[in-house]
Short mmCIF file of N, CA and C in Angstrom, two decimals:
data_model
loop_
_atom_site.label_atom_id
_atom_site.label_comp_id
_atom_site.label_asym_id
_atom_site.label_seq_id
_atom_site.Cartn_x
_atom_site.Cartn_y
_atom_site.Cartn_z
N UNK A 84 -13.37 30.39 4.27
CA UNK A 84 -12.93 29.01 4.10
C UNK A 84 -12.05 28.94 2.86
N UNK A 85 -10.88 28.19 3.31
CA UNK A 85 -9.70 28.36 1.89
C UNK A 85 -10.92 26.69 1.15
N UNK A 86 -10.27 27.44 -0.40
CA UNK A 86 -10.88 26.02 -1.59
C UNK A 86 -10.24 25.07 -1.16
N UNK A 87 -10.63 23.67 -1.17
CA UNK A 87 -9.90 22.44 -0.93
C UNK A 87 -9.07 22.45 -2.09
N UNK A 88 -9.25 22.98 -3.21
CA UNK A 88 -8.18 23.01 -4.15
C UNK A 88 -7.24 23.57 -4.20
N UNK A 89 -6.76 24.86 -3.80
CA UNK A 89 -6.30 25.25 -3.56
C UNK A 89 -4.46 24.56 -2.86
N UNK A 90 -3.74 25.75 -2.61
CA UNK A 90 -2.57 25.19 -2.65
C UNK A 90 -1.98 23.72 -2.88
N UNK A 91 -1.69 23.51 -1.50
CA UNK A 91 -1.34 21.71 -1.22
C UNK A 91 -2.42 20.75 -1.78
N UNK A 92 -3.57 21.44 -1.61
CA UNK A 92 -4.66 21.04 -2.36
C UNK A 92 -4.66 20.61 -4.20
N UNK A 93 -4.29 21.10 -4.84
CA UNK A 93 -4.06 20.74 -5.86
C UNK A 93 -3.06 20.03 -6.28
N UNK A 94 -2.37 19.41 -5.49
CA UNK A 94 -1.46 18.09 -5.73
C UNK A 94 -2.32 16.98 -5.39
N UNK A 95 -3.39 17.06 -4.26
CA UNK A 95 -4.20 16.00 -3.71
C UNK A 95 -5.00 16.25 -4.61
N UNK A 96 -5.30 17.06 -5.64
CA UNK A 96 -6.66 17.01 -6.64
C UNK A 96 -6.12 16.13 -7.85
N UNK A 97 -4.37 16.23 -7.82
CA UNK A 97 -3.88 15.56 -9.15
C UNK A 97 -3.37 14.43 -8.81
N UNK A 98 -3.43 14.00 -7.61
CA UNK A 98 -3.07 12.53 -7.06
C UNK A 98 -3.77 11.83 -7.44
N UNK A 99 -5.25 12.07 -6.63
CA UNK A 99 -6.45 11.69 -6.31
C UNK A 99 -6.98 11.23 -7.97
N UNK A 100 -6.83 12.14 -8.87
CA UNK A 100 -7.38 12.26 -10.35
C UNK A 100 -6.75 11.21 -10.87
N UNK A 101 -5.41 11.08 -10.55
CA UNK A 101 -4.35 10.22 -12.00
C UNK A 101 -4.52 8.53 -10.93
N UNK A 102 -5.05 8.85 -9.54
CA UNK A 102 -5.48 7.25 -8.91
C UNK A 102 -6.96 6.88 -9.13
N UNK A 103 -7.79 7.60 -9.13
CA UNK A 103 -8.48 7.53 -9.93
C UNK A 103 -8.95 6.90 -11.19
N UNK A 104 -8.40 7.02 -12.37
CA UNK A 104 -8.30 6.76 -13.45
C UNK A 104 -7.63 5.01 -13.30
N UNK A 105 -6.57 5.46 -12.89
CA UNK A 105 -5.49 4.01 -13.01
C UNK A 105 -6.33 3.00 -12.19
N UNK A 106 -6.92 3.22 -10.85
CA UNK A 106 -7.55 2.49 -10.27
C UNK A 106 -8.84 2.02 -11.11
N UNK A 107 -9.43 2.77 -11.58
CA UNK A 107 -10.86 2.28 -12.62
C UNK A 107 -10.25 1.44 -13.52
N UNK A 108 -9.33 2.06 -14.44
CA UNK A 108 -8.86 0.68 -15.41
C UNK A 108 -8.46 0.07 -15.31
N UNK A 109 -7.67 -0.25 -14.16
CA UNK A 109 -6.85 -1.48 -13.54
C UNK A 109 -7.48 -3.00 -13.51
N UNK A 110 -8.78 -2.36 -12.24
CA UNK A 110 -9.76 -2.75 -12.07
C UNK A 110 -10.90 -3.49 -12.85
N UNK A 111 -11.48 -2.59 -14.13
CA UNK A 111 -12.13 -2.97 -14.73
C UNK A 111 -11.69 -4.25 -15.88
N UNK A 112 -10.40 -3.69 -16.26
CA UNK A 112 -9.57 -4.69 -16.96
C UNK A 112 -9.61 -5.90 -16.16
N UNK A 113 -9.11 -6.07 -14.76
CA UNK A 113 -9.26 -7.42 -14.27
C UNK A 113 -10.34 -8.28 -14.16
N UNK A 114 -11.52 -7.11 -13.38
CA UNK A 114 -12.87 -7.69 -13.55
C UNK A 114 -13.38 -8.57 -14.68
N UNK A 115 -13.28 -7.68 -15.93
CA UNK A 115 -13.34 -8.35 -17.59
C UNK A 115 -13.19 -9.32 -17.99
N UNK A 116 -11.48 -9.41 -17.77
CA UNK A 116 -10.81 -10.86 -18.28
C UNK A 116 -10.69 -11.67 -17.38
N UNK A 117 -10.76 -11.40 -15.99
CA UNK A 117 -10.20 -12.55 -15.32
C UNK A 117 -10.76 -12.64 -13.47
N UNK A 118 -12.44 -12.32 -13.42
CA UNK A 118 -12.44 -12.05 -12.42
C UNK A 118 -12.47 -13.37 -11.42
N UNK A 119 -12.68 -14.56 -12.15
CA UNK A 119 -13.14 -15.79 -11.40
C UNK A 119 -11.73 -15.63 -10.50
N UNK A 120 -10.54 -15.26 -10.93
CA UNK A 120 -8.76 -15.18 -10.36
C UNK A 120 -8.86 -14.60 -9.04
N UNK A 121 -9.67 -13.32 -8.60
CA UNK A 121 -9.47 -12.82 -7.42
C UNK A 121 -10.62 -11.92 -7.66
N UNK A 122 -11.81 -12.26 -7.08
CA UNK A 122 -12.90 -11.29 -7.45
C UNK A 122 -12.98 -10.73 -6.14
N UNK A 123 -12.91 -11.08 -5.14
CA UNK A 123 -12.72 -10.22 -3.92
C UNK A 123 -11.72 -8.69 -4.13
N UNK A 124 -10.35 -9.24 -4.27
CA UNK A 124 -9.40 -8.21 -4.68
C UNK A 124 -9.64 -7.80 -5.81
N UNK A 125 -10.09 -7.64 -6.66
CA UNK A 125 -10.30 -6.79 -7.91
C UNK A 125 -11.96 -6.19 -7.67
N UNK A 126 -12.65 -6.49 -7.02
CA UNK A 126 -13.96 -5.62 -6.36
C UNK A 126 -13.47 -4.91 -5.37
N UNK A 127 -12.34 -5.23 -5.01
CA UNK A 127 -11.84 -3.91 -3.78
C UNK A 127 -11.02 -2.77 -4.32
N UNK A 128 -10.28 -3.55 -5.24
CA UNK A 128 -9.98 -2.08 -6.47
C UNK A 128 -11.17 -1.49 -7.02
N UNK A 129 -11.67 -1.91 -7.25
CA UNK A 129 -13.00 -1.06 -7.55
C UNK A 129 -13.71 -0.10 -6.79
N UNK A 130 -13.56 -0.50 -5.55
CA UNK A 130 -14.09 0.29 -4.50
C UNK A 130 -13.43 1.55 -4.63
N UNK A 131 -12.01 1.10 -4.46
CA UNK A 131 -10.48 2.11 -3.95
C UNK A 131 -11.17 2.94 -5.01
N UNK A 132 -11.17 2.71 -6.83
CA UNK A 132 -11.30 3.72 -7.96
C UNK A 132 -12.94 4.70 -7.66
N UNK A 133 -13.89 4.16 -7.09
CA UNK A 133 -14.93 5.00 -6.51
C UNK A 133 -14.44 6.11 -5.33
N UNK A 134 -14.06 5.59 -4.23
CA UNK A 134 -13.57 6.50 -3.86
C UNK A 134 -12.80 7.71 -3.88
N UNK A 135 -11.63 7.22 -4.94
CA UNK A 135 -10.77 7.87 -5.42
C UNK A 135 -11.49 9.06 -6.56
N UNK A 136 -12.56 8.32 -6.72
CA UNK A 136 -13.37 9.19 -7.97
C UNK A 136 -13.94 10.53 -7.08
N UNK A 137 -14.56 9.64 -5.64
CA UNK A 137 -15.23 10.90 -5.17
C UNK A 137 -14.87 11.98 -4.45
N UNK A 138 -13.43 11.24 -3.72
CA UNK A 138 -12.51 12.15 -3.16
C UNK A 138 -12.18 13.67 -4.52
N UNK A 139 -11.85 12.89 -5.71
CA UNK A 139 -11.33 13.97 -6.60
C UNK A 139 -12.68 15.31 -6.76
N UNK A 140 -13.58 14.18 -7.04
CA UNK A 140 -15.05 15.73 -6.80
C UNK A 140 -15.61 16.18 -5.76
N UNK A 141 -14.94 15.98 -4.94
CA UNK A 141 -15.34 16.62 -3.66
C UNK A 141 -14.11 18.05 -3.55
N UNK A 142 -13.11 17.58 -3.61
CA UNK A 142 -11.74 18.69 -3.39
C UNK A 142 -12.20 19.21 -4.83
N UNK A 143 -12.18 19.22 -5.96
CA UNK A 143 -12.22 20.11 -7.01
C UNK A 143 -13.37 20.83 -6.52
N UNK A 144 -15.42 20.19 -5.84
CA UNK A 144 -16.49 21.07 -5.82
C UNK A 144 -15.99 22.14 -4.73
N UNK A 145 -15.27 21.46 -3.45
CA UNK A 145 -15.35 22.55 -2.16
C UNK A 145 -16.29 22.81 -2.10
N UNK A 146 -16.17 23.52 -0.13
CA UNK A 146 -17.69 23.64 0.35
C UNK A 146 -17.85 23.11 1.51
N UNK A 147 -18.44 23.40 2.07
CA UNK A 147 -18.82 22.77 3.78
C UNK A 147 -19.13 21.09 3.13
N UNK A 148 -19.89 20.98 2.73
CA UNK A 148 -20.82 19.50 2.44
C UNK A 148 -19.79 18.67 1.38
N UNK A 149 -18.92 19.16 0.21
CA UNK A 149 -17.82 18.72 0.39
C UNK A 149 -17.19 18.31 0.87
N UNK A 150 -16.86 19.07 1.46
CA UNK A 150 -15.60 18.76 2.90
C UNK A 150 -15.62 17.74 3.59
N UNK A 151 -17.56 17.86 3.92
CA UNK A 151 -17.49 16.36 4.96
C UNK A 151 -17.81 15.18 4.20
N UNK A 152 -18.24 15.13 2.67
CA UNK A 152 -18.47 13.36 2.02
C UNK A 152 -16.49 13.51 1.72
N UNK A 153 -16.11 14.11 1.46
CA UNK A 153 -14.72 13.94 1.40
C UNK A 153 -13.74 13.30 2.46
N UNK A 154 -14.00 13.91 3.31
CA UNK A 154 -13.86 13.55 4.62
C UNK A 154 -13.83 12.32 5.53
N UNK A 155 -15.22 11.78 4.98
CA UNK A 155 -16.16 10.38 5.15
C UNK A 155 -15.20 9.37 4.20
N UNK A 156 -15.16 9.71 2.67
CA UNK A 156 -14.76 8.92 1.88
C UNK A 156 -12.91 8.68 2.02
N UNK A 157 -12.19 9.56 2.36
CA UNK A 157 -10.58 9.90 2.63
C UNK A 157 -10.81 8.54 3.92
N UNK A 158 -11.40 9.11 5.06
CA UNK A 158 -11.49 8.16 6.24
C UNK A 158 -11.80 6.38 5.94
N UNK A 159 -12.67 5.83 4.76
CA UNK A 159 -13.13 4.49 4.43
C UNK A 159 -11.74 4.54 3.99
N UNK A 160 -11.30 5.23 2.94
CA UNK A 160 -10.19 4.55 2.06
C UNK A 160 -8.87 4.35 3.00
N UNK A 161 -8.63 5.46 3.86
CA UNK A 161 -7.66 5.29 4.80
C UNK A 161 -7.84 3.91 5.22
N UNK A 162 -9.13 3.29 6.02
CA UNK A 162 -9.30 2.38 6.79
C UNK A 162 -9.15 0.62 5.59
N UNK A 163 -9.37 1.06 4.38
CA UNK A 163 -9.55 0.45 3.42
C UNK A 163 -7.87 -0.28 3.13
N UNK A 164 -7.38 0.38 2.91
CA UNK A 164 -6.23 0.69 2.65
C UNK A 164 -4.97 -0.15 3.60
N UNK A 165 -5.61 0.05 5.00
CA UNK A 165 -5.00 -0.68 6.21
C UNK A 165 -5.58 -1.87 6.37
N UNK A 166 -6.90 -2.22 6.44
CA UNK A 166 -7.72 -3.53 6.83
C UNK A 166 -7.01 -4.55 5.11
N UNK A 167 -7.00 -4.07 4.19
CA UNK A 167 -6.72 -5.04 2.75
C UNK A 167 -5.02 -5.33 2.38
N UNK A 168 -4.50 -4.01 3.18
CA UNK A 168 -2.85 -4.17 3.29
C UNK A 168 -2.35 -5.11 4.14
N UNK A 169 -3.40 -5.38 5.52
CA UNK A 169 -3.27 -6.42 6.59
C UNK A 169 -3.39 -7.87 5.80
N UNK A 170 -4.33 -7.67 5.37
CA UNK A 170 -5.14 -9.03 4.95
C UNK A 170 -4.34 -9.82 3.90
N UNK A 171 -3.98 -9.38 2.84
CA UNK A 171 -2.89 -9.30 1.92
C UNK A 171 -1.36 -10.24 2.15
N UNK A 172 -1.12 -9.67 3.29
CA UNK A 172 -0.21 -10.37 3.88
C UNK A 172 -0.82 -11.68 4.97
N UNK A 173 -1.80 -11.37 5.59
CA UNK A 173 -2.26 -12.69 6.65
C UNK A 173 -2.91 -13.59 5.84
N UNK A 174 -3.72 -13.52 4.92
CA UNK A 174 -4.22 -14.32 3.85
C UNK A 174 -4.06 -13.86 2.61
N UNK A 175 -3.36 -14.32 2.00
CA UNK A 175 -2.85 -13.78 0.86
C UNK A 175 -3.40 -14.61 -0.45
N UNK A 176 -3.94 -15.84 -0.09
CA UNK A 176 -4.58 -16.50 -1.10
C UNK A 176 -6.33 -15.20 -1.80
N UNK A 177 -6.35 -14.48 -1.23
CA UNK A 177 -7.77 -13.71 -1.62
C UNK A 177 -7.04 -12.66 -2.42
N UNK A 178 -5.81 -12.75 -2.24
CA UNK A 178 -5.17 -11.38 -3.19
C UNK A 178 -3.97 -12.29 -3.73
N UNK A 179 -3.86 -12.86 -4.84
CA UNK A 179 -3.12 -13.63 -5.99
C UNK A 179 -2.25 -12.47 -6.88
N UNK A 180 -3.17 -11.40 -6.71
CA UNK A 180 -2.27 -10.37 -7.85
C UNK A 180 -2.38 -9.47 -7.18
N UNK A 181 -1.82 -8.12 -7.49
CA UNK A 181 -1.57 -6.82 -7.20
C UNK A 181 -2.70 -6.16 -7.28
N UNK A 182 -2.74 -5.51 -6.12
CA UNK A 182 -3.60 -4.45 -6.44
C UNK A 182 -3.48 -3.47 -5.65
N UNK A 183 -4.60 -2.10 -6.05
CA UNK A 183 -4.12 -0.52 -5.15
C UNK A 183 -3.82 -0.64 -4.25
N UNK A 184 -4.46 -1.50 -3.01
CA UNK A 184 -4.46 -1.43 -1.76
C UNK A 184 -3.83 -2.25 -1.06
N UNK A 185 -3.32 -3.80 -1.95
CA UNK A 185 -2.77 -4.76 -1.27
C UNK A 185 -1.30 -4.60 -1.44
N UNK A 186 -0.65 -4.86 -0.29
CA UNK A 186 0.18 -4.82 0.21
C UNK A 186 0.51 -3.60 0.61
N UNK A 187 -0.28 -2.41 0.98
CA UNK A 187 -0.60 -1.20 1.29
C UNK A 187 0.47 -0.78 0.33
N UNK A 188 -0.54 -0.75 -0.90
CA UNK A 188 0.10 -0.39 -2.44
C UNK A 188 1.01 -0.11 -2.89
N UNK A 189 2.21 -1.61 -1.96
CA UNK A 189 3.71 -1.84 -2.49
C UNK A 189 3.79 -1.36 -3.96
N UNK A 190 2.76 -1.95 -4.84
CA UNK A 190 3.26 -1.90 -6.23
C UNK A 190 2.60 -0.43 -6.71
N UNK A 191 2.40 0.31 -5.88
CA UNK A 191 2.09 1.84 -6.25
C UNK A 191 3.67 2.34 -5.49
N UNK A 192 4.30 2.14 -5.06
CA UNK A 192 5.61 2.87 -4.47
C UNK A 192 4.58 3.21 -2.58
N UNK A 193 3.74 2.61 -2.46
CA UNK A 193 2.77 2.64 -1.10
C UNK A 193 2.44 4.10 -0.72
N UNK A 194 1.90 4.95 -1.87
CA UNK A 194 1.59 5.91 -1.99
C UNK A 194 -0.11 5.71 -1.40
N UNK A 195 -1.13 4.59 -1.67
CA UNK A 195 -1.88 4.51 -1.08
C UNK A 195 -2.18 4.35 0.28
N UNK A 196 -0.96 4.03 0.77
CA UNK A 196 -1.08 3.96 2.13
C UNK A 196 -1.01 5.60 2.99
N UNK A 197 -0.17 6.31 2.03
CA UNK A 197 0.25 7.53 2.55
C UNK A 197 -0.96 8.73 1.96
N UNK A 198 -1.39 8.44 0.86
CA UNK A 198 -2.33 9.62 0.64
C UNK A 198 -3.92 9.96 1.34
N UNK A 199 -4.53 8.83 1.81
CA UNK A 199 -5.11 8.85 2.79
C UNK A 199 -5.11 9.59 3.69
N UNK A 200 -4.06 9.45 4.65
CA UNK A 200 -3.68 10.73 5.88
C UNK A 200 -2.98 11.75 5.27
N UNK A 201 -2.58 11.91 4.71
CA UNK A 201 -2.44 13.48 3.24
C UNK A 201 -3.59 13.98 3.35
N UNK A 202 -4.56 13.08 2.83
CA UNK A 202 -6.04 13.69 2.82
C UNK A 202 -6.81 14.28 4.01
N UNK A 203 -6.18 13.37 4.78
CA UNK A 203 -7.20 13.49 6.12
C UNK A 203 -6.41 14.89 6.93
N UNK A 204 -5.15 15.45 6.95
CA UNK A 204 -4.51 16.45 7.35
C UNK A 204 -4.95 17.30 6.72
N UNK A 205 -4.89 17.30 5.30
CA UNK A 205 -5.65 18.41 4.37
C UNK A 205 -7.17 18.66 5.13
N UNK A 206 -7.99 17.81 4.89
CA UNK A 206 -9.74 18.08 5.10
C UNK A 206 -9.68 18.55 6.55
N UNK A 207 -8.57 18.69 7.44
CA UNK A 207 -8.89 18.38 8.86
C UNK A 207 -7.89 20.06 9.60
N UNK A 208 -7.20 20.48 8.73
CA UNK A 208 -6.20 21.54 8.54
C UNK A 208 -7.13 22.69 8.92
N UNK A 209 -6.82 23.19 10.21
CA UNK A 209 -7.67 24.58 10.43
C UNK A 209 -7.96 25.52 9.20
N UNK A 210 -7.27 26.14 8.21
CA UNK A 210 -7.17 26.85 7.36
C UNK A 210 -8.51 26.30 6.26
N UNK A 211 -8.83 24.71 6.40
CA UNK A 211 -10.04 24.59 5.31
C UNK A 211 -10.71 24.14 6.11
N UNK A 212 -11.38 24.53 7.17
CA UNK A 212 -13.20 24.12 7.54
C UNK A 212 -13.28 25.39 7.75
N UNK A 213 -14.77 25.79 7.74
CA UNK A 213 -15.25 27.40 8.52
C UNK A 213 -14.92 27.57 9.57
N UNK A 214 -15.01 28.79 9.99
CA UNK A 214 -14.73 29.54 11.02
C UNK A 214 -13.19 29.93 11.13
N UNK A 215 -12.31 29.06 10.14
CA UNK A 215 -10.56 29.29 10.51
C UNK A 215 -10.32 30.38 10.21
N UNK A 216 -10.81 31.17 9.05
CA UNK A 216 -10.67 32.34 8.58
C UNK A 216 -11.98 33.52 9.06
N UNK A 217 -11.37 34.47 9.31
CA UNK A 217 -12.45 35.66 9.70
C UNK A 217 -12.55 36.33 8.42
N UNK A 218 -14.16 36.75 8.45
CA UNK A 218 -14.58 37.25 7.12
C UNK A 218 -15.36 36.38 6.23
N UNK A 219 -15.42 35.26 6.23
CA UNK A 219 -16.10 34.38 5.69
C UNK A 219 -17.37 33.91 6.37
N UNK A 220 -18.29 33.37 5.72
CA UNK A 220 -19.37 32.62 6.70
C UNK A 220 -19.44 31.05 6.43
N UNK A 221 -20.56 30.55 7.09
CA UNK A 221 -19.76 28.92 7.46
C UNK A 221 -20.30 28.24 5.76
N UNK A 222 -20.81 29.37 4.95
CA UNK A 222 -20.69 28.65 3.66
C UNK A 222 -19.53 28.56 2.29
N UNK A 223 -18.71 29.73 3.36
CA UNK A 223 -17.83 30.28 2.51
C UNK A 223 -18.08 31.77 1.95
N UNK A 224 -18.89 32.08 1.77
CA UNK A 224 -18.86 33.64 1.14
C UNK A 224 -18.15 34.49 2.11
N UNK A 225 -17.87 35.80 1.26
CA UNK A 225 -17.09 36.69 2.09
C UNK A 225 -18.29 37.61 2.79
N UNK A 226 -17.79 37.98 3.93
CA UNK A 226 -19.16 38.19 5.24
C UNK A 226 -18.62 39.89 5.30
N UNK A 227 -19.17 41.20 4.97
CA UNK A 227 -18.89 42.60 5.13
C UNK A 227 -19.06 42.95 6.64
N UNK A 228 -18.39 43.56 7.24
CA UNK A 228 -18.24 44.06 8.24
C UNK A 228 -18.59 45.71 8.26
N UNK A 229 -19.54 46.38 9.48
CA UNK A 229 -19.35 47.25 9.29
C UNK A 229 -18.00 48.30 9.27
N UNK A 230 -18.57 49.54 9.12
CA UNK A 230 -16.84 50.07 8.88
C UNK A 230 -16.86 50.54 10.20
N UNK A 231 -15.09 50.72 10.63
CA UNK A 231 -14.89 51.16 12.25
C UNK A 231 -15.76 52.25 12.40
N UNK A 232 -16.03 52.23 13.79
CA UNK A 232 -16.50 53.81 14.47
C UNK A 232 -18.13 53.23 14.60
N UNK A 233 -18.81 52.76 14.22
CA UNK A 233 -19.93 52.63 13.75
C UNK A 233 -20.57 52.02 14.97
#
């Protein structure tokens, strides 16, 4: 099993990390000063920065069981991402200000909309679940073969 960190993987570890971060303080900052303004939308940034938190430790731990809360969590935020980008625009009074996910994160350059299925191609990419690679076992270790002739 290739590391989720690994290649292409480590751009989604430094995406994931620097949305992460921005999403927690974004967030928390709004919550703070001003949540009576949009506490729906600024508890959904909050969400986005959890996820984003767990997506990042899941691809840095790798691992079968990795793979799949990663997996799980890439899939909410994907769905997250689309259901609050909808909403945003059809009722827009619940989202007054900007945030990660609203307007399927126009004011991110709508990188949230796109890293999601980034993610989900990555976690879903023959090359990182078991069995894609021979020699490995479904935990990942390298599996010895006897030698020919034998």
């Amino acid at each position: 099993m290739r590391e989720l960190s690994t290649g292409p993987g480590r751009v989604l570890v430094a995406v994931y990390a620097v949305f992460a971060v921005a999403a927690t303080g974004r967030s928390l900052v709004q919550l703070g000063t001003d949540a009576g303004r949009a506490p729906l939308a600024y508890s959904l940034s909050l969400l986005a920065a959890v996820l984003y938190l767990v997506a990042t430790t899941c691809l840095l731990r790798g691992g079968e069981v990795a793979r799949r809360v990663a997996l799980v969590t890439v899939f909410v935020e994907a769905t997250g991402v689309l259901v609050v980008g909808t909403l945003s625009y059809l009722v827009s009074d619940w989202f007054p200000d900007k945030t990660v996910w609203s307007h399927y994160g126009q004011g991110y350059g709508f990188l949230p909309l796109v890293l999601p299925f980034l993610g989900l191609w990555w976690l879903l990419h023959p090359g990182v679940h078991p069995g894609a690679r021979a020699g490995r076992s479904a935990g990942g270790d390298q599996v010895s073969s006897p030698p020919p002739g034998t």
